[in-house]
Amino acid sequence: MEIEEVEALSSIYGDEWCVIDEASRIFCIKISSDLEEPKLTACLQIILPSDYPSAAPPIYQINAAWLRGPERVKLANSLEDIYVEHPGESILYLWVERVREFLVEKSQCSGAEHPGKDSTSAEEGVDDDDDEEYLSDFMALKLNTENAHLFMDPGHDEELPLIKHGNPVTDRRSTFQPHLALVVSPRQVKMVLEKLYMNKKIASATHNIYAYRIYCEDKNSFLQDCEDDGETAAGGRLLHLLQILDVRNVMVVVSRWYGGILLGPDRFKHINNCARNILVEEGYIASVNEAAKSGAKTKRAKSRKTK
């Protein structure tokens, strides 16, 4: 059934449908609000888990610089609704057309060619190299096929985690602020995002980049994912930081308000530094000074033993 679905989509969408890695079942489709005169476009990247469509939905990433905040949550919820309404069925076509409907609705409401923050991402100098890096970040996530459980509802009795807010950092009129929450399930990740977007200031941020890692004891593995929210490759970098620091059961969101001055690669430095600072503040990792002291004590202890 899956092969037939992919072949059908290739026939329907032609050049818009792209096979990224057939062996790993990674595909991509460019979706436009209007085929003849596209006002809005989005790139839907998809990984098909081994148990799709019988027991798991596709794992997906929507790459659209203008899509953020409540609108991104709204679209994600509508895709989830389609999955829930069609259990065990092939839903890729329905997903693609739902995204297209969303683009049409958005273009009709805005009447603008590049609404939202599309222009800010262009100003940041996103080029072909950035797109390649974004794709490599996305493909790296193919190892975490458990991400499909983002759509599996374990129950509605989970509590909203306490969200901590870190100190903002400003550079050339751009402001970055980290937020952190202890999460033990994908549903809590979704709850944290919805809660953050209820804050008008956070919802108005140019980008809300996030990453999370949840340790699954029964499988001795991690459920992890990230989101660029229009800041190309930032989510993958943030997730990589969490992996290097080996933190678990934590979600970090970094809000960025663009100030009109290009920061270049410095924007990634600020995003990761903000994330690291709040992880230190909340006790998930040791500060540089504490780590240095611990290392010094270890060296002194070893020195005594060898004397």
PDB file of N, CA and C in Angstrom, residues 211-288:
ATOM      1  N   ALA A 211      13.769  22.527  21.002  1.00  0.00           N
ATOM      2  CA  ALA A 211      14.263  21.151  20.894  1.00  0.00           C
ATOM      3  C   ALA A 211      13.954  20.453  22.206  1.00  0.00           C
ATOM      4  N   TYR A 212      13.791  19.146  22.151  1.00  0.00           N
ATOM      5  CA  TYR A 212      13.548  18.397  23.389  1.00  0.00           C
ATOM      6  C   TYR A 212      14.126  16.997  23.280  1.00  0.00           C
ATOM      7  N   ARG A 213      14.400  16.415  24.445  1.00  0.00           N
ATOM      8  CA  ARG A 213      14.859  15.025  24.537  1.00  0.00           C
ATOM      9  C   ARG A 213      14.112  14.354  25.687  1.00  0.00           C
ATOM     10  N   ILE A 214      13.480  13.258  25.406  1.00  0.00           N
ATOM     11  CA  ILE A 214      12.757  12.489  26.421  1.00  0.00           C
ATOM     12  C   ILE A 214      13.359  11.093  26.470  1.00  0.00           C
ATOM     13  N   TYR A 215      13.769  10.690  27.662  1.00  0.00           N
ATOM     14  CA  TYR A 215      14.399   9.371  27.797  1.00  0.00           C
ATOM     15  C   TYR A 215      13.328   8.309  28.029  1.00  0.00           C
ATOM     16  N   CYS A 216      13.338   7.276  27.181  1.00  0.00           N
ATOM     17  CA  CYS A 216      12.387   6.164  27.304  1.00  0.00           C
ATOM     18  C   CYS A 216      13.103   4.990  27.972  1.00  0.00           C
ATOM     19  N   GLU A 217      12.837   4.782  29.235  1.00  0.00           N
ATOM     20  CA  GLU A 217      13.544   3.747  29.990  1.00  0.00           C
ATOM     21  C   GLU A 217      13.290   2.353  29.437  1.00  0.00           C
ATOM     22  N   ASP A 218      12.050   2.094  29.034  1.00  0.00           N
ATOM     23  CA  ASP A 218      11.730   0.743  28.567  1.00  0.00           C
ATOM     24  C   ASP A 218      12.482   0.376  27.292  1.00  0.00           C
ATOM     25  N   LYS A 219      12.795   1.391  26.477  1.00  0.00           N
ATOM     26  CA  LYS A 219      13.518   1.129  25.226  1.00  0.00           C
ATOM     27  C   LYS A 219      14.987   1.515  25.329  1.00  0.00           C
ATOM     28  N   ASN A 220      15.361   2.128  26.443  1.00  0.00           N
ATOM     29  CA  ASN A 220      16.730   2.619  26.631  1.00  0.00           C
ATOM     30  C   ASN A 220      17.146   3.484  25.437  1.00  0.00           C
ATOM     31  N   SER A 221      16.250   4.395  25.063  1.00  0.00           N
ATOM     32  CA  SER A 221      16.506   5.266  23.921  1.00  0.00           C
ATOM     33  C   SER A 221      15.847   6.620  24.156  1.00  0.00           C
ATOM     34  N   PHE A 222      16.113   7.556  23.267  1.00  0.00           N
ATOM     35  CA  PHE A 222      15.574   8.901  23.412  1.00  0.00           C
ATOM     36  C   PHE A 222      14.526   9.200  22.344  1.00  0.00           C
ATOM     37  N   LEU A 223      13.469   9.859  22.773  1.00  0.00           N
ATOM     38  CA  LEU A 223      12.483  10.435  21.869  1.00  0.00           C
ATOM     39  C   LEU A 223      12.847  11.910  21.776  1.00  0.00           C
ATOM     40  N   GLN A 224      13.228  12.388  20.608  1.00  0.00           N
ATOM     41  CA  GLN A 224      13.724  13.754  20.501  1.00  0.00           C
ATOM     42  C   GLN A 224      13.324  14.371  19.169  1.00  0.00           C
ATOM     43  N   ASP A 225      13.218  15.694  19.170  1.00  0.00           N
ATOM     44  CA  ASP A 225      12.837  16.397  17.962  1.00  0.00           C
ATOM     45  C   ASP A 225      13.187  17.869  18.129  1.00  0.00           C
ATOM     46  N   CYS A 226      13.065  18.638  17.046  1.00  0.00           N
ATOM     47  CA  CYS A 226      13.375  20.063  17.107  1.00  0.00           C
ATOM     48  C   CYS A 226      12.560  20.806  16.069  1.00  0.00           C
ATOM     49  N   GLU A 227      12.554  22.116  16.182  1.00  0.00           N
ATOM     50  CA  GLU A 227      11.797  22.966  15.260  1.00  0.00           C
ATOM     51  C   GLU A 227      12.554  24.269  15.028  1.00  0.00           C
ATOM     52  N   ASP A 228      12.750  24.636  13.758  1.00  0.00           N
ATOM     53  CA  ASP A 228      13.440  25.880  13.408  1.00  0.00           C
ATOM     54  C   ASP A 228      12.540  27.103  13.554  1.00  0.00           C
ATOM     55  N   ASP A 229      11.255  26.935  13.287  1.00  0.00           N
ATOM     56  CA  ASP A 229      10.297  28.039  13.263  1.00  0.00           C
ATOM     57  C   ASP A 229      10.794  29.168  12.368  1.00  0.00           C
ATOM     58  N   GLY A 230      11.308  28.826  11.208  1.00  0.00           N
ATOM     59  CA  GLY A 230      11.724  29.831  10.238  1.00  0.00           C
ATOM     60  C   GLY A 230      13.171  30.261  10.333  1.00  0.00           C
ATOM     61  N   GLU A 231      13.851  29.931  11.423  1.00  0.00           N
ATOM     62  CA  GLU A 231      15.277  30.263  11.565  1.00  0.00           C
ATOM     63  C   GLU A 231      16.062  29.041  11.105  1.00  0.00           C
ATOM     64  N   THR A 232      16.309  28.979   9.799  1.00  0.00           N
ATOM     65  CA  THR A 232      16.839  27.778   9.164  1.00  0.00           C
ATOM     66  C   THR A 232      18.043  27.182   9.888  1.00  0.00           C
ATOM     67  N   ALA A 233      17.940  25.898  10.206  1.00  0.00           N
ATOM     68  CA  ALA A 233      18.999  25.088  10.837  1.00  0.00           C
ATOM     69  C   ALA A 233      19.175  25.353  12.327  1.00  0.00           C
ATOM     70  N   ALA A 234      18.452  26.312  12.900  1.00  0.00           N
ATOM     71  CA  ALA A 234      18.635  26.625  14.322  1.00  0.00           C
ATOM     72  C   ALA A 234      18.138  25.500  15.227  1.00  0.00           C
ATOM     73  N   GLY A 235      17.032  24.861  14.840  1.00  0.00           N
ATOM     74  CA  GLY A 235      16.500  23.780  15.663  1.00  0.00           C
ATOM     75  C   GLY A 235      17.454  22.607  15.752  1.00  0.00           C
ATOM     76  N   GLY A 236      18.058  22.241  14.610  1.00  0.00           N
ATOM     77  CA  GLY A 236      19.011  21.136  14.603  1.00  0.00           C
ATOM     78  C   GLY A 236      20.221  21.431  15.460  1.00  0.00           C
ATOM     79  N   ARG A 237      20.688  22.677  15.427  1.00  0.00           N
ATOM     80  CA  ARG A 237      21.826  23.068  16.259  1.00  0.00           C
ATOM     81  C   ARG A 237      21.469  22.978  17.742  1.00  0.00           C
ATOM     82  N   LEU A 238      20.241  23.403  18.063  1.00  0.00           N
ATOM     83  CA  LEU A 238      19.809  23.376  19.464  1.00  0.00           C
ATOM     84  C   LEU A 238      19.693  21.938  19.968  1.00  0.00           C
ATOM     85  N   LEU A 239      19.127  21.065  19.144  1.00  0.00           N
ATOM     86  CA  LEU A 239      19.021  19.659  19.530  1.00  0.00           C
ATOM     87  C   LEU A 239      20.408  19.044  19.695  1.00  0.00           C
ATOM     88  N   HIS A 240      21.323  19.406  18.811  1.00  0.00           N
ATOM     89  CA  HIS A 240      22.687  18.883  18.898  1.00  0.00           C
ATOM     90  C   HIS A 240      23.328  19.298  20.223  1.00  0.00           C
ATOM     91  N   LEU A 241      23.047  20.521  20.668  1.00  0.00           N
ATOM     92  CA  LEU A 241      23.561  20.986  21.959  1.00  0.00           C
ATOM     93  C   LEU A 241      23.030  20.114  23.091  1.00  0.00           C
ATOM     94  N   LEU A 242      21.725  19.824  23.067  1.00  0.00           N
ATOM     95  CA  LEU A 242      21.128  18.985  24.121  1.00  0.00           C
ATOM     96  C   LEU A 242      21.744  17.588  24.102  1.00  0.00           C
ATOM     97  N   GLN A 243      22.053  17.101  22.904  1.00  0.00           N
ATOM     98  CA  GLN A 243      22.660  15.774  22.793  1.00  0.00           C
ATOM     99  C   GLN A 243      24.077  15.769  23.365  1.00  0.00           C
ATOM    100  N   ILE A 244      24.844  16.800  23.038  1.00  0.00           N
ATOM    101  CA  ILE A 244      26.217  16.883  23.531  1.00  0.00           C
ATOM    102  C   ILE A 244      26.241  16.972  25.053  1.00  0.00           C
ATOM    103  N   LEU A 245      25.309  17.765  25.605  1.00  0.00           N
ATOM    104  CA  LEU A 245      25.245  17.943  27.057  1.00  0.00           C
ATOM    105  C   LEU A 245      24.581  16.753  27.743  1.00  0.00           C
ATOM    106  N   ASP A 246      23.998  15.851  26.945  1.00  0.00           N
ATOM    107  CA  ASP A 246      23.361  14.636  27.449  1.00  0.00           C
ATOM    108  C   ASP A 246      22.284  14.934  28.481  1.00  0.00           C
ATOM    109  N   VAL A 247      21.448  15.944  28.194  1.00  0.00           N
ATOM    110  CA  VAL A 247      20.322  16.241  29.084  1.00  0.00           C
ATOM    111  C   VAL A 247      19.144  15.370  28.674  1.00  0.00           C
ATOM    112  N   ARG A 248      18.274  15.091  29.610  1.00  0.00           N
ATOM    113  CA  ARG A 248      17.127  14.252  29.323  1.00  0.00           C
ATOM    114  C   ARG A 248      15.869  14.794  29.988  1.00  0.00           C
ATOM    115  N   ASN A 249      14.740  14.481  29.406  1.00  0.00           N
ATOM    116  CA  ASN A 249      13.438  14.911  29.911  1.00  0.00           C
ATOM    117  C   ASN A 249      13.370  16.425  30.067  1.00  0.00           C
ATOM    118  N   VAL A 250      13.820  17.118  29.044  1.00  0.00           N
ATOM    119  CA  VAL A 250      13.815  18.577  29.091  1.00  0.00           C
ATOM    120  C   VAL A 250      13.494  19.130  27.706  1.00  0.00           C
ATOM    121  N   MET A 251      12.823  20.262  27.709  1.00  0.00           N
ATOM    122  CA  MET A 251      12.493  20.981  26.485  1.00  0.00           C
ATOM    123  C   MET A 251      12.984  22.410  26.621  1.00  0.00           C
ATOM    124  N   VAL A 252      13.680  22.898  25.616  1.00  0.00           N
ATOM    125  CA  VAL A 252      14.175  24.275  25.629  1.00  0.00           C
ATOM    126  C   VAL A 252      13.621  25.011  24.417  1.00  0.00           C
ATOM    127  N   VAL A 253      13.045  26.168  24.679  1.00  0.00           N
ATOM    128  CA  VAL A 253      12.535  27.033  23.613  1.00  0.00           C
ATOM    129  C   VAL A 253      13.308  28.347  23.687  1.00  0.00           C
ATOM    130  N   VAL A 254      13.787  28.826  22.564  1.00  0.00           N
ATOM    131  CA  VAL A 254      14.466  30.131  22.524  1.00  0.00           C
ATOM    132  C   VAL A 254      13.677  31.046  21.601  1.00  0.00           C
ATOM    133  N   SER A 255      13.173  32.135  22.168  1.00  0.00           N
ATOM    134  CA  SER A 255      12.429  33.127  21.385  1.00  0.00           C
ATOM    135  C   SER A 255      13.403  34.175  20.859  1.00  0.00           C
ATOM    136  N   ARG A 256      13.213  34.557  19.623  1.00  0.00           N
ATOM    137  CA  ARG A 256      14.041  35.622  19.064  1.00  0.00           C
ATOM    138  C   ARG A 256      13.154  36.701  18.451  1.00  0.00           C
ATOM    139  N   TRP A 257      13.385  37.929  18.877  1.00  0.00           N
ATOM    140  CA  TRP A 257      12.728  39.078  18.284  1.00  0.00           C
ATOM    141  C   TRP A 257      13.755  39.794  17.408  1.00  0.00           C
ATOM    142  N   TYR A 258      13.525  39.782  16.110  1.00  0.00           N
ATOM    143  CA  TYR A 258      14.481  40.344  15.156  1.00  0.00           C
ATOM    144  C   TYR A 258      14.446  41.867  15.215  1.00  0.00           C
ATOM    145  N   GLY A 259      15.621  42.486  15.279  1.00  0.00           N
ATOM    146  CA  GLY A 259      15.690  43.933  15.454  1.00  0.00           C
ATOM    147  C   GLY A 259      16.018  44.718  14.209  1.00  0.00           C
ATOM    148  N   GLY A 260      16.096  44.060  13.062  1.00  0.00           N
ATOM    149  CA  GLY A 260      16.333  44.783  11.828  1.00  0.00           C
ATOM    150  C   GLY A 260      17.776  44.815  11.371  1.00  0.00           C
ATOM    151  N   ILE A 261      18.701  44.318  12.186  1.00  0.00           N
ATOM    152  CA  ILE A 261      20.115  44.280  11.821  1.00  0.00           C
ATOM    153  C   ILE A 261      20.555  42.827  11.702  1.00  0.00           C
ATOM    154  N   LEU A 262      21.176  42.478  10.597  1.00  0.00           N
ATOM    155  CA  LEU A 262      21.605  41.099  10.372  1.00  0.00           C
ATOM    156  C   LEU A 262      22.695  40.705  11.361  1.00  0.00           C
ATOM    157  N   LEU A 263      22.567  39.531  11.935  1.00  0.00           N
ATOM    158  CA  LEU A 263      23.563  39.029  12.890  1.00  0.00           C
ATOM    159  C   LEU A 263      24.444  37.944  12.288  1.00  0.00           C
ATOM    160  N   GLY A 264      24.042  37.395  11.157  1.00  0.00           N
ATOM    161  CA  GLY A 264      24.836  36.327  10.564  1.00  0.00           C
ATOM    162  C   GLY A 264      24.903  35.117  11.479  1.00  0.00           C
ATOM    163  N   PRO A 265      26.033  34.410  11.495  1.00  0.00           N
ATOM    164  CA  PRO A 265      26.184  33.214  12.340  1.00  0.00           C
ATOM    165  C   PRO A 265      26.062  33.496  13.839  1.00  0.00           C
ATOM    166  N   ASP A 266      26.209  34.766  14.240  1.00  0.00           N
ATOM    167  CA  ASP A 266      26.110  35.098  15.668  1.00  0.00           C
ATOM    168  C   ASP A 266      24.746  34.741  16.239  1.00  0.00           C
ATOM    169  N   ARG A 267      23.729  34.695  15.374  1.00  0.00           N
ATOM    170  CA  ARG A 267      22.389  34.382  15.893  1.00  0.00           C
ATOM    171  C   ARG A 267      22.348  32.966  16.453  1.00  0.00           C
ATOM    172  N   PHE A 268      23.077  32.055  15.818  1.00  0.00           N
ATOM    173  CA  PHE A 268      23.111  30.674  16.320  1.00  0.00           C
ATOM    174  C   PHE A 268      23.866  30.600  17.652  1.00  0.00           C
ATOM    175  N   LYS A 269      24.919  31.401  17.767  1.00  0.00           N
ATOM    176  CA  LYS A 269      25.685  31.444  19.012  1.00  0.00           C
ATOM    177  C   LYS A 269      24.801  31.916  20.152  1.00  0.00           C
ATOM    178  N   HIS A 270      24.009  32.959  19.917  1.00  0.00           N
ATOM    179  CA  HIS A 270      23.136  33.488  20.972  1.00  0.00           C
ATOM    180  C   HIS A 270      22.047  32.481  21.351  1.00  0.00           C
ATOM    181  N   ILE A 271      21.494  31.797  20.356  1.00  0.00           N
ATOM    182  CA  ILE A 271      20.443  30.803  20.629  1.00  0.00           C
ATOM    183  C   ILE A 271      20.983  29.696  21.526  1.00  0.00           C
ATOM    184  N   ASN A 272      22.136  29.143  21.180  1.00  0.00           N
ATOM    185  CA  ASN A 272      22.704  28.050  21.973  1.00  0.00           C
ATOM    186  C   ASN A 272      23.210  28.522  23.327  1.00  0.00           C
ATOM    187  N   ASN A 273      23.768  29.741  23.378  1.00  0.00           N
ATOM    188  CA  ASN A 273      24.238  30.262  24.667  1.00  0.00           C
ATOM    189  C   ASN A 273      23.070  30.491  25.622  1.00  0.00           C
ATOM    190  N   CYS A 274      21.970  31.012  25.099  1.00  0.00           N
ATOM    191  CA  CYS A 274      20.774  31.201  25.930  1.00  0.00           C
ATOM    192  C   CYS A 274      20.282  29.863  26.465  1.00  0.00           C
ATOM    193  N   ALA A 275      20.257  28.863  25.589  1.00  0.00           N
ATOM    194  CA  ALA A 275      19.804  27.533  26.000  1.00  0.00           C
ATOM    195  C   ALA A 275      20.718  26.961  27.070  1.00  0.00           C
ATOM    196  N   ARG A 276      22.007  27.091  26.876  1.00  0.00           N
ATOM    197  CA  ARG A 276      22.960  26.554  27.845  1.00  0.00           C
ATOM    198  C   ARG A 276      22.828  27.268  29.185  1.00  0.00           C
ATOM    199  N   ASN A 277      22.631  28.582  29.156  1.00  0.00           N
ATOM    200  CA  ASN A 277      22.520  29.351  30.395  1.00  0.00           C
ATOM    201  C   ASN A 277      21.330  28.903  31.234  1.00  0.00           C
ATOM    202  N   ILE A 278      20.190  28.686  30.601  1.00  0.00           N
ATOM    203  CA  ILE A 278      19.015  28.299  31.383  1.00  0.00           C
ATOM    204  C   ILE A 278      19.142  26.857  31.876  1.00  0.00           C
ATOM    205  N   LEU A 279      19.848  26.010  31.123  1.00  0.00           N
ATOM    206  CA  LEU A 279      20.101  24.643  31.590  1.00  0.00           C
ATOM    207  C   LEU A 279      20.986  24.657  32.832  1.00  0.00           C
ATOM    208  N   VAL A 280      21.951  25.574  32.862  1.00  0.00           N
ATOM    209  CA  VAL A 280      22.810  25.728  34.039  1.00  0.00           C
ATOM    210  C   VAL A 280      21.997  26.266  35.212  1.00  0.00           C
ATOM    211  N   GLU A 281      21.193  27.308  34.951  1.00  0.00           N
ATOM    212  CA  GLU A 281      20.393  27.939  36.005  1.00  0.00           C
ATOM    213  C   GLU A 281      19.422  26.958  36.655  1.00  0.00           C
ATOM    214  N   GLU A 282      18.885  26.053  35.864  1.00  0.00           N
ATOM    215  CA  GLU A 282      17.901  25.101  36.388  1.00  0.00           C
ATOM    216  C   GLU A 282      18.530  23.795  36.842  1.00  0.00           C
ATOM    217  N   GLY A 283      19.850  23.717  36.829  1.00  0.00           N
ATOM    218  CA  GLY A 283      20.555  22.572  37.395  1.00  0.00           C
ATOM    219  C   GLY A 283      20.644  21.339  36.518  1.00  0.00           C
ATOM    220  N   TYR A 284      20.398  21.496  35.228  1.00  0.00           N
ATOM    221  CA  TYR A 284      20.494  20.342  34.336  1.00  0.00           C
ATOM    222  C   TYR A 284      21.935  20.016  33.987  1.00  0.00           C
ATOM    223  N   ILE A 285      22.783  21.030  33.978  1.00  0.00           N
ATOM    224  CA  ILE A 285      24.207  20.827  33.710  1.00  0.00           C
ATOM    225  C   ILE A 285      25.001  21.738  34.637  1.00  0.00           C
ATOM    226  N   ALA A 286      26.270  21.420  34.838  1.00  0.00           N
ATOM    227  CA  ALA A 286      27.130  22.242  35.682  1.00  0.00           C
ATOM    228  C   ALA A 286      27.611  23.452  34.892  1.00  0.00           C
ATOM    229  N   SER A 287      27.853  24.550  35.588  1.00  0.00           N
ATOM    230  CA  SER A 287      28.401  25.722  34.933  1.00  0.00           C
ATOM    231  C   SER A 287      29.853  25.445  34.562  1.00  0.00           C
ATOM    232  N   VAL A 288      30.423  26.296  33.726  1.00  0.00           N
ATOM    233  CA  VAL A 288      31.806  26.120  33.303  1.00  0.00           C
ATOM    234  C   VAL A 288      32.742  26.153  34.506  1.00  0.00           C
TER     235      VAL A 288
END
